[in-house]
């Protein structure tokens, strides 16, 4: 009798231990599945974030969401024919014949007022939906022309000529800045010789230029005349090209578009 009781107790103990062991194994499997689900959830979230970041960078690079425009829409439009230079000619007044038959002295032509040089405030391009705000810049610590820390704002070298003055008016902008496509990437990616450029001035007037050359140089082979401030009236547009060289702390190439006045 006692043996039977002992056997039953032993069987009950073994059964209880097996049930507890099975329960612990089941709980461990459930915990592993929960951990796996949490890991998968985190992995999916990271993958989704990376995907959205990639889409964001692509869209920003292509400026589909982030515009290259920073200036107000121009109030002036391009002249209908850029092959005809706009000029003002002094025409003498007609000679009046007095009643006594003597020819009168011809009237002196009225003087044509000369516009005062005025700083640029924005620049726009014929056939391209780009309008850039222009800010004055000076020289950097190394003596080179300073730049504007923005992808869609460009810099006018204040020690050079004004767009409506004599000499070389220099405006430079970024090809890329802070991962975004710069407004002046247009110089090597769309702008063509013969196209026209408009520059709005601080006095409210607009001057027009025509692109006569677009040239790419290595950074250390840019001709001196590109930055020469004197000479005939012209507009020089500059941007960088190529990957950023961290040893040089600059891009290795420059794109230079030279424009002549058409009005």
JSON list of C-alpha atoms in Angstrom, two decimals, residues 5 17 33 52 63 68-69 141 149 202 213 225 251 263:
[
{"chain": "A", "resi": 5, "resn": "UNK", "atom": "CA", "xyz": [1.25, 5.71, -2.69]},
{"chain": "A", "resi": 17, "resn": "UNK", "atom": "CA", "xyz": [8.03, 18.78, -13.39]},
{"chain": "A", "resi": 33, "resn": "UNK", "atom": "CA", "xyz": [8.91, 35.08, -31.23]},
{"chain": "A", "resi": 52, "resn": "UNK", "atom": "CA", "xyz": [12.32, 57.63, -47.62]},
{"chain": "A", "resi": 63, "resn": "UNK", "atom": "CA", "xyz": [14.79, 70.06, -57.30]},
{"chain": "A", "resi": 68, "resn": "UNK", "atom": "CA", "xyz": [16.29, 76.54, -57.33]},
{"chain": "A", "resi": 69, "resn": "UNK", "atom": "CA", "xyz": [14.38, 79.83, -57.35]},
{"chain": "A", "resi": 141, "resn": "UNK", "atom": "CA", "xyz": [40.42, 84.99, -46.39]},
{"chain": "A", "resi": 149, "resn": "UNK", "atom": "CA", "xyz": [26.11, 79.76, -48.32]},
{"chain": "A", "resi": 202, "resn": "UNK", "atom": "CA", "xyz": [18.27, 97.75, -57.18]},
{"chain": "A", "resi": 213, "resn": "UNK", "atom": "CA", "xyz": [30.72, 81.57, -74.59]},
{"chain": "A", "resi": 225, "resn": "UNK", "atom": "CA", "xyz": [40.75, 87.80, -67.83]},
{"chain": "A", "resi": 251, "resn": "UNK", "atom": "CA", "xyz": [35.94, 71.31, -56.82]},
{"chain": "A", "resi": 263, "resn": "UNK", "atom": "CA", "xyz": [20.46, 96.63, -74.59]}
]
